[in-house]
């Protein structure tokens, strides 16, 4: 071990596989907007977007303008939509970067229009409707009033209208169905007012698979691109491959007597003479502290329980029952080793959260290695 061995291995072939699984689920007329916000859910936005652009992905979705700037500065040329909206101080930046803002209030639309007029430009925008997420977007009853004012904004072009599902992954389809119905009604209002948006889009990963009526002109997959299912039942509906493996190696081994305690708070006590392995990974790397005493890792293709509390930089595990363990042995935290696997969904469940958060919390000090 010449260097700290903790790393995240990103399988680009698995990424391509997942993209084409989703691409093939929609019509050829539909575009795909790959959601690469939050550093592509921790997988590396520049590399992920580069792979997807080369195989034909038409749009990229980011949360903030800074993420769009990062992609542009690293050679991404396809349209980039800023899904979380922009702030007044960023308006001048989105023009040279060719970023497409999502707008959801008339004040921001007017600011963008004024700047576009001042520089002699026309700016494409996407307008968001809130059909029940309660986050960003025009309420359905505000749509007509907004677009009446939007008619005066001659330097804006309405490229798309979008909305977002609150629980498309749920087995209960009632609320999702109502959201879709309300969105379609809002789009009808907009068209009746004389607007002709090029794209209508609402489908996230779950809806892309489960709600054909939501696919429309653009689908916006996120978590499924990275090989994780938004709910367990989706594993029967679409075949995905995990993209990320989180791994390290055993840094130190020690044999401890019965009664020996391990880590902060002494929450682990050896019931017999035991072998404890110390791993160079901790919660500062994204290994959830809530796995303390409940999580497992893979060593020599077998599960080894985490012993005591996960520390900031180091974590201990009990390898007493694993034969032949040695310093330097590979350890898998998320992924497959031999015939055994620990999926990100398992890590999330044991941590009381979702796979999205586990991915996003893998910190920047963990190198991403692309294969």
Short mmCIF file of N, CA, C and O in Angstrom, two decimals, residues 86-89 91-92 95 105-118 153 156:
data_model
loop_
_atom_site.label_atom_id
_atom_site.label_comp_id
_atom_site.label_asym_id
_atom_site.label_seq_id
_atom_site.Cartn_x
_atom_site.Cartn_y
_atom_site.Cartn_z
N UNK A 86 -31.91 29.93 -11.02
CA UNK A 86 -30.71 30.77 -10.92
C UNK A 86 -31.03 31.99 -10.06
O UNK A 86 -32.19 32.33 -9.83
N UNK A 87 -29.96 32.61 -9.60
CA UNK A 87 -30.07 33.80 -8.78
C UNK A 87 -29.72 35.03 -9.62
O UNK A 87 -29.01 34.92 -10.63
N UNK A 88 -30.22 36.21 -9.23
CA UNK A 88 -30.01 37.40 -10.08
C UNK A 88 -28.56 37.64 -10.46
O UNK A 88 -28.26 38.02 -11.60
N UNK A 89 -27.63 37.40 -9.53
CA UNK A 89 -26.22 37.64 -9.84
C UNK A 89 -25.64 36.68 -10.85
O UNK A 89 -24.53 36.89 -11.34
N UNK A 91 -27.32 35.76 -13.68
CA UNK A 91 -27.97 35.93 -14.98
C UNK A 91 -26.96 36.24 -16.08
O UNK A 91 -27.02 35.68 -17.18
N UNK A 92 -26.01 37.11 -15.79
CA UNK A 92 -25.02 37.47 -16.81
C UNK A 92 -24.14 36.30 -17.19
O UNK A 92 -23.57 36.28 -18.30
N UNK A 95 -25.45 33.27 -20.05
CA UNK A 95 -25.44 33.51 -21.50
C UNK A 95 -24.15 33.00 -22.14
O UNK A 95 -24.22 32.17 -23.08
N UNK A 105 -40.89 31.93 -11.31
CA UNK A 105 -41.50 33.16 -10.82
C UNK A 105 -41.29 34.24 -11.87
O UNK A 105 -40.28 34.25 -12.58
N UNK A 106 -42.23 35.14 -11.98
CA UNK A 106 -42.18 36.11 -13.07
C UNK A 106 -41.06 37.11 -12.87
O UNK A 106 -40.49 37.62 -13.84
N UNK A 107 -40.68 37.40 -11.61
CA UNK A 107 -39.61 38.35 -11.37
C UNK A 107 -38.30 37.90 -11.99
O UNK A 107 -37.62 38.69 -12.67
N UNK A 108 -37.93 36.63 -11.78
CA UNK A 108 -36.69 36.11 -12.37
C UNK A 108 -36.78 36.12 -13.89
O UNK A 108 -35.82 36.47 -14.59
N UNK A 109 -37.93 35.73 -14.42
CA UNK A 109 -38.11 35.75 -15.87
C UNK A 109 -37.91 37.16 -16.42
O UNK A 109 -37.27 37.35 -17.47
N UNK A 110 -38.42 38.15 -15.71
CA UNK A 110 -38.28 39.53 -16.17
C UNK A 110 -36.82 39.99 -16.12
O UNK A 110 -36.34 40.68 -17.02
N UNK A 111 -36.10 39.59 -15.06
CA UNK A 111 -34.68 39.93 -14.96
C UNK A 111 -33.90 39.34 -16.13
O UNK A 111 -33.05 40.00 -16.75
N UNK A 112 -34.15 38.08 -16.43
CA UNK A 112 -33.44 37.42 -17.53
C UNK A 112 -33.78 38.10 -18.85
O UNK A 112 -32.91 38.36 -19.69
N UNK A 113 -35.04 38.43 -19.03
CA UNK A 113 -35.48 39.10 -20.27
C UNK A 113 -34.79 40.45 -20.43
O UNK A 113 -34.33 40.81 -21.52
N UNK A 114 -34.69 41.21 -19.34
CA UNK A 114 -34.07 42.53 -19.41
C UNK A 114 -32.61 42.43 -19.81
O UNK A 114 -32.12 43.21 -20.64
N UNK A 115 -31.91 41.47 -19.22
CA UNK A 115 -30.50 41.31 -19.56
C UNK A 115 -30.35 40.85 -21.00
O UNK A 115 -29.49 41.35 -21.74
N UNK A 116 -31.20 39.92 -21.41
CA UNK A 116 -31.14 39.43 -22.80
C UNK A 116 -31.39 40.58 -23.78
O UNK A 116 -30.70 40.70 -24.81
N UNK A 117 -32.34 41.42 -23.45
CA UNK A 117 -32.64 42.57 -24.33
C UNK A 117 -31.46 43.52 -24.40
O UNK A 117 -31.12 44.04 -25.48
N UNK A 118 -30.81 43.73 -23.26
CA UNK A 118 -29.69 44.67 -23.20
C UNK A 118 -28.51 44.22 -24.05
O UNK A 118 -27.77 45.05 -24.59
N UNK A 153 -42.51 39.27 -22.51
CA UNK A 153 -41.06 39.07 -22.43
C UNK A 153 -40.53 38.59 -23.78
O UNK A 153 -40.36 37.40 -24.03
N UNK A 156 -37.30 36.20 -24.28
CA UNK A 156 -37.30 34.85 -23.74
C UNK A 156 -38.04 33.94 -24.70
O UNK A 156 -39.03 34.33 -25.32
#
